Coordinates of N, CA and C in Angstrom, one line a residue:
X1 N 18.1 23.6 -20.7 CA 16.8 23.2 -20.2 C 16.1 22.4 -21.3
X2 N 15.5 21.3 -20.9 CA 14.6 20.4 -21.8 C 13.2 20.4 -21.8
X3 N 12.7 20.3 -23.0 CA 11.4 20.4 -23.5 C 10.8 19.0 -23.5
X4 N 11.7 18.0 -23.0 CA 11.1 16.9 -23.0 C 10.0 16.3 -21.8
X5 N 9.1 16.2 -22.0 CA 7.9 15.8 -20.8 C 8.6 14.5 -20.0
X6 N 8.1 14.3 -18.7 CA 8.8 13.8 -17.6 C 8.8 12.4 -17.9
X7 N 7.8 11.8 -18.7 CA 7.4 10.5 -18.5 C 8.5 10.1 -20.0
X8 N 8.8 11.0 -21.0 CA 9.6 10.6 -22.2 C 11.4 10.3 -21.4
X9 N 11.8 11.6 -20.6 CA 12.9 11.5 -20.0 C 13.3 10.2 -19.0
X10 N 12.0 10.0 -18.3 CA 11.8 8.3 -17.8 C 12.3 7.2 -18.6
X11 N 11.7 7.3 -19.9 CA 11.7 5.8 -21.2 C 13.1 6.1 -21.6
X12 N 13.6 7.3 -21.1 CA 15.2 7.3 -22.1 C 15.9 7.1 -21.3
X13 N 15.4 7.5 -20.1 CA 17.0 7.1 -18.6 C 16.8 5.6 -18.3
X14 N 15.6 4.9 -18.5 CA 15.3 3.3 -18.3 C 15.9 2.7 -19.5
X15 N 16.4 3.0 -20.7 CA 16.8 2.5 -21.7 C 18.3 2.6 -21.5
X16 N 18.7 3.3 -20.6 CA 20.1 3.6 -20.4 C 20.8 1.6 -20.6
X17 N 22.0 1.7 -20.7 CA 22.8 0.5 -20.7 C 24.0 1.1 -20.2
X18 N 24.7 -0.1 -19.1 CA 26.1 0.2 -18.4 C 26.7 -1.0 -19.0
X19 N 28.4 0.0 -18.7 CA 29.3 -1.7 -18.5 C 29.6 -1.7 -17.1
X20 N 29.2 -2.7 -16.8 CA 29.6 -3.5 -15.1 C 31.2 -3.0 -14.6
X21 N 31.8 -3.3 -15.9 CA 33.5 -3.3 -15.3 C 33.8 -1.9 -15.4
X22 N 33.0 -0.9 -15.9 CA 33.7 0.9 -16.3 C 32.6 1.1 -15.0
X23 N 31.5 0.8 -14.2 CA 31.5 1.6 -12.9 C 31.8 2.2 -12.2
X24 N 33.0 2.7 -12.3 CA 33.8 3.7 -11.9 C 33.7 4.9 -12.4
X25 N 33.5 4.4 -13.7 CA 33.5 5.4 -14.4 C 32.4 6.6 -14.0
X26 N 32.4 8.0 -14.3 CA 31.6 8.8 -13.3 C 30.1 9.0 -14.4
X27 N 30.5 8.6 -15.7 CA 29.5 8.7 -16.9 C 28.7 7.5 -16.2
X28 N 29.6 6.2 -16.5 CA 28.5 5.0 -16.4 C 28.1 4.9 -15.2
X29 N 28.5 5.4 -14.2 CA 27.7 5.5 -13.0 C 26.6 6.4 -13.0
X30 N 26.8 7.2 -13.4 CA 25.6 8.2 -13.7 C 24.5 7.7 -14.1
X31 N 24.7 6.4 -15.0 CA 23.9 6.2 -16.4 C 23.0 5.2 -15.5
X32 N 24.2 4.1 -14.9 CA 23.7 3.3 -13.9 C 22.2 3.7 -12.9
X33 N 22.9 4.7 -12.4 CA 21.8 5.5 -11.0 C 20.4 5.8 -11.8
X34 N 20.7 6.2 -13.1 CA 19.6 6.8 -13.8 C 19.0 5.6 -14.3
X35 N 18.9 5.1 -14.8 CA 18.4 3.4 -15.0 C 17.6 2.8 -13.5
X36 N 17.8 2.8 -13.1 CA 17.7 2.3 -11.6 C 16.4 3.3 -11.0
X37 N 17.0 4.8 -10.9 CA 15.8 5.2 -11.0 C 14.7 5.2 -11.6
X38 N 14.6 5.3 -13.1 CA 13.6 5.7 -14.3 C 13.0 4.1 -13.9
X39 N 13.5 2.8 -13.4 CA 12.5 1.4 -13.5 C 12.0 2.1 -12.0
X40 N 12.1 2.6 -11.0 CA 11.8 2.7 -9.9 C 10.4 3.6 -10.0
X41 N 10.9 4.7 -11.1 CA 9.5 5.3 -11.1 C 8.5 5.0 -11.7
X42 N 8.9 3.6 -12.7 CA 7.7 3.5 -13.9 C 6.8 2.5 -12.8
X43 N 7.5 1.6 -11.7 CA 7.2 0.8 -11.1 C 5.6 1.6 -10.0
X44 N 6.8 2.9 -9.8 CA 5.5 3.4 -8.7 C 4.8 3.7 -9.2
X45 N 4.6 4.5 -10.7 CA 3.5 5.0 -11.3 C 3.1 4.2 -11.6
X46 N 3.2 2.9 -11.6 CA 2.0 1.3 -12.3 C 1.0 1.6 -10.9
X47 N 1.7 1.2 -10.0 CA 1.3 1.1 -8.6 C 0.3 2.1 -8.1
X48 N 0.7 3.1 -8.7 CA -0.5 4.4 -7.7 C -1.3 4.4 -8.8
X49 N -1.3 4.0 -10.4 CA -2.2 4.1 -11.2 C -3.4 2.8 -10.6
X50 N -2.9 2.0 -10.4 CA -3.6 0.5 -9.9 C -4.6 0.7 -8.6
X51 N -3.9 1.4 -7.9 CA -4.8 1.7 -6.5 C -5.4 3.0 -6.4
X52 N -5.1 4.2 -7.8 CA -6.3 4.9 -8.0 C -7.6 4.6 -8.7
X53 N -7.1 3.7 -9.3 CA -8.0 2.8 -9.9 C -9.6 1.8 -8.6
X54 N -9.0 1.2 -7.8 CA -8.9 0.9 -6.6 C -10.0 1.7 -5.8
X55 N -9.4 2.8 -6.0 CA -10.0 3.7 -4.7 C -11.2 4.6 -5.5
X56 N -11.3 4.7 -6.4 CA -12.4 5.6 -7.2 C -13.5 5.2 -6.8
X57 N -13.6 3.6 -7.3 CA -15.1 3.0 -6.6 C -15.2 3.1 -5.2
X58 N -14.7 3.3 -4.6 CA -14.7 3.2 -3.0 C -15.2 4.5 -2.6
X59 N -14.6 5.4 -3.3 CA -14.8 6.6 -2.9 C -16.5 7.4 -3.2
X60 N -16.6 7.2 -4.6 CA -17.9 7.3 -4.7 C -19.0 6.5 -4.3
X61 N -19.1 5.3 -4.2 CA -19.4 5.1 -3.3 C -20.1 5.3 -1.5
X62 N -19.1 5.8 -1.1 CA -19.2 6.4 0.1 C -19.6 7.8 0.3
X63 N -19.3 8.2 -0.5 CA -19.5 10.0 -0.9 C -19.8 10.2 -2.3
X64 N -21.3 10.0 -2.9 CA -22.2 10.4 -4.3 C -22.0 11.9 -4.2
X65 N -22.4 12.5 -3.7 CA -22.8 13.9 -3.7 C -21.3 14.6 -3.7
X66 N -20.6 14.0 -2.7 CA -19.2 15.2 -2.6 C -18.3 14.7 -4.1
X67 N -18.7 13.5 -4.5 CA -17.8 13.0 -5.9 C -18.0 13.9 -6.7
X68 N -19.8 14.0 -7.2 CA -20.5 14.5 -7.7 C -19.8 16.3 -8.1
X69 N -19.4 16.6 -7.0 CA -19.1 18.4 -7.0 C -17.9 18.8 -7.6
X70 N -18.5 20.1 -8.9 CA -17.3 20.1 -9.5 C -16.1 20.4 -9.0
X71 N -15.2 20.7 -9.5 CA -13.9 20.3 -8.7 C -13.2 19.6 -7.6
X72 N -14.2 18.5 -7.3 CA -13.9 17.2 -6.9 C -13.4 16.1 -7.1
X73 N -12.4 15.5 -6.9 CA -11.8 14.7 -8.0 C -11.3 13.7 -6.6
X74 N -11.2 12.2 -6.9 CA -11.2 10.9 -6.0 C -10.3 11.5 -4.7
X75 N -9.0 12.1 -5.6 CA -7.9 12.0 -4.6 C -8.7 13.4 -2.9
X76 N -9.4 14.1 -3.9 CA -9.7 15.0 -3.2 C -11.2 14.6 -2.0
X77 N -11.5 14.3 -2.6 CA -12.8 13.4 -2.0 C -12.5 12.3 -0.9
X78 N -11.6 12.0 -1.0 CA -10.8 10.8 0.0 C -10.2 11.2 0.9
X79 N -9.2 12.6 0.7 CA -8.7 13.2 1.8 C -9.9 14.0 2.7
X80 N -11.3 14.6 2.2 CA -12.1 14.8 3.1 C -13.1 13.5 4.0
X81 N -13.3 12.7 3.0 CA -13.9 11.2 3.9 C -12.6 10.9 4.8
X82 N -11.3 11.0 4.6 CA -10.8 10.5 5.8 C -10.6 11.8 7.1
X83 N -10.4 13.1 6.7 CA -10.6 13.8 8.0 C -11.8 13.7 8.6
X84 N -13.2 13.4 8.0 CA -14.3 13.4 8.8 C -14.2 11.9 9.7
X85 N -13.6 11.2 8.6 CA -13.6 10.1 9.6 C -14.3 9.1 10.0
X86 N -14.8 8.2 11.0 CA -15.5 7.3 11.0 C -16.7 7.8 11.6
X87 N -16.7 9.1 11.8 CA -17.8 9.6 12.6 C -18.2 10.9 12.1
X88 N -19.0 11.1 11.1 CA -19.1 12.2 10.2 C -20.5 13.0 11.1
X89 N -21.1 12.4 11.8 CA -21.7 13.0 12.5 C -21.7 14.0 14.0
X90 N -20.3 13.7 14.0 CA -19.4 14.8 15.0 C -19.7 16.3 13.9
X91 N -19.5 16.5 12.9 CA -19.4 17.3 12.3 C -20.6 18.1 11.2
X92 N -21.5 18.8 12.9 CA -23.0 19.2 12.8 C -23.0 20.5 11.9
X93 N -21.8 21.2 11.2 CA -22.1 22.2 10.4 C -21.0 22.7 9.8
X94 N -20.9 23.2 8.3 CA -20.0 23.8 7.8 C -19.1 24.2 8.7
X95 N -19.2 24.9 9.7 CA -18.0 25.6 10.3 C -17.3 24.7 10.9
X96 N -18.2 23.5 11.6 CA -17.4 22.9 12.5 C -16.2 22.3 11.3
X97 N -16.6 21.8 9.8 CA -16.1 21.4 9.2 C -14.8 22.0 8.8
X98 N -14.7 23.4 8.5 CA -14.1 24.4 8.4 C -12.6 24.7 9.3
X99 N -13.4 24.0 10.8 CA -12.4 24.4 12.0 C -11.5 23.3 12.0
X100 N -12.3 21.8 11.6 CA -11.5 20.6 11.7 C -10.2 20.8 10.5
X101 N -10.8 21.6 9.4 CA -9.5 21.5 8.4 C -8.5 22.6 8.6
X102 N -9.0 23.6 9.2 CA -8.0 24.6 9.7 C -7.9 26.0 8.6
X103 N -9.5 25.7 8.3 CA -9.2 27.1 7.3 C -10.6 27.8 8.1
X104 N -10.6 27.6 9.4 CA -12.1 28.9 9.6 C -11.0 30.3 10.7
X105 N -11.2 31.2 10.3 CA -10.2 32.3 11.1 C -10.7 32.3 12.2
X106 N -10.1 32.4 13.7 CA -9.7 32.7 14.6 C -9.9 34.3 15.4
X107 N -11.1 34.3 15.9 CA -11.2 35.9 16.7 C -9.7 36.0 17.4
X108 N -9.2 37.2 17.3 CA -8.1 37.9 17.7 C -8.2 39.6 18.4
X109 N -9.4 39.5 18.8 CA -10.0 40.9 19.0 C -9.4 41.6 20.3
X110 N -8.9 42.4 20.3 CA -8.9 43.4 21.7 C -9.4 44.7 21.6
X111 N -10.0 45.0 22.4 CA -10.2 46.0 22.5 C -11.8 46.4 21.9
X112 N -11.2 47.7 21.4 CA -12.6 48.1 20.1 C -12.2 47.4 19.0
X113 N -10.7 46.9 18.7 CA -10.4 46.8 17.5 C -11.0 44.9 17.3
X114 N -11.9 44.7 16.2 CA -12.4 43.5 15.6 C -11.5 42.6 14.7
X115 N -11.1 41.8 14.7 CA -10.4 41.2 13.7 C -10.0 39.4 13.7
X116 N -9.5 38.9 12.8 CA -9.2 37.5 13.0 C -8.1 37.3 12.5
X117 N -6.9 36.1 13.0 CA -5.9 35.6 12.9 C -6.3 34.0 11.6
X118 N -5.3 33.8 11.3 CA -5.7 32.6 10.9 C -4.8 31.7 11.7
X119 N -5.9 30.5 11.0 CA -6.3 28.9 11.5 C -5.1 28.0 11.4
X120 N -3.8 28.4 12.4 CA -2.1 27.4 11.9 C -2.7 25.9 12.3
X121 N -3.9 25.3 13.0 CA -4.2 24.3 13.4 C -5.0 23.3 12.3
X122 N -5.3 22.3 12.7 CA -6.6 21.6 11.9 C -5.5 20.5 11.0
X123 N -6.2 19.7 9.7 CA -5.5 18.9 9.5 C -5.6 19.6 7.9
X124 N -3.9 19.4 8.1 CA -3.3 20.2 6.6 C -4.0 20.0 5.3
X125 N -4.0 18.3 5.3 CA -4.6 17.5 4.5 C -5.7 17.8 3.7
X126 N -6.6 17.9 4.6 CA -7.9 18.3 4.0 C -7.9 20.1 3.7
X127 N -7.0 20.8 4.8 CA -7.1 22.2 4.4 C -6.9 22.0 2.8
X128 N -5.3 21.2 2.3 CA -5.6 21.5 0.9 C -6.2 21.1 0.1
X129 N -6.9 20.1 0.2 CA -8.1 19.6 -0.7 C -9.0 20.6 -0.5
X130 N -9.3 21.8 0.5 CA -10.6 22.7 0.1 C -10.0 23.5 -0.7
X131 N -8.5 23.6 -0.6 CA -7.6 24.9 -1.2 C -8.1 23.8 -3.3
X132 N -7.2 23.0 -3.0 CA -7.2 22.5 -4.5 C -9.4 22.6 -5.1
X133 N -10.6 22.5 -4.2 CA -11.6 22.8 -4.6 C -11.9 24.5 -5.4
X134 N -11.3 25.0 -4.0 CA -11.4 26.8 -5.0 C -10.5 26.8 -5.9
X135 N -9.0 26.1 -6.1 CA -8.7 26.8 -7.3 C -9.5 26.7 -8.2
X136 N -10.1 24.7 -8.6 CA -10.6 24.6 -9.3 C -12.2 25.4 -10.2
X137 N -13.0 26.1 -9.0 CA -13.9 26.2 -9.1 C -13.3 28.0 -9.5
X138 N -12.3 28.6 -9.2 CA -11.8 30.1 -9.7 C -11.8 29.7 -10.8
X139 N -11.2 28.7 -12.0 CA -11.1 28.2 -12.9 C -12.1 28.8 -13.9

């Protein structure tokens, strides 16, 4: 097991060098695939760095107050502006908000006996953005 952080093992597998003619070879093939990936990833992380960049202003923007709240953070903030959607005014109260993400429980009652199931419905997305809000705010 290596102690090396993800983004160092990246700059060492992109530094990799093949010979064209040993490709066969099961090392330089290895070395090959590895190269190939480590530019693939530095490429996407330019990419999602660029359009988080991108999206921050947009996001605050449109949502001051929910940016504003601790444990709120762009990516999280964006996954709730897009479950509400273009019509945030469908969504007249906490609960209803609750129900749309799929964390409000479910009466399951018979009988005398009281109780609730939980919420397998709603949209995942935002369920874990409220999930990623409490860890933060357990913190």
């Amino acid at each position: 097991m290596t102690k090396l952080s993800a983004a160092v093992l990246v700059n060492r597998c992109a530094a990799f060098t093949t010979d064209p003619t040993r490709i066969h070879d099961p090392e330089q093939a290895t070395a090959a695939a590895l190269a190939g990936l480590a530019r693939r990833a530095r490429i996407l992380t330019e990419e999602i760095t660029a359009l988080d960049r991108q999206l921050a202003p947009l996001v605050r923007q449109a949502a001051p107050r929910t940016s504003a709240l601790f444990g709120v953070g762009t990516d999280v903030a964006a996954q709730l502006l897009t479950t509400a959607g273009d019509n945030p005014d469908r969504l007249r109260s906490e609960a209803a908000l609750t129900h749309l993400c799929g964390a409000a429980p479910i009466p399951a009652s018979s009988g005398r006996v009281r109780r609730h199931r939980l919420h397998r419905g709603g949209d995942r997305g935002a369920n874990h953005a409220l999930h990623t809000i409490a860890l933060c705010r357990l913190r």
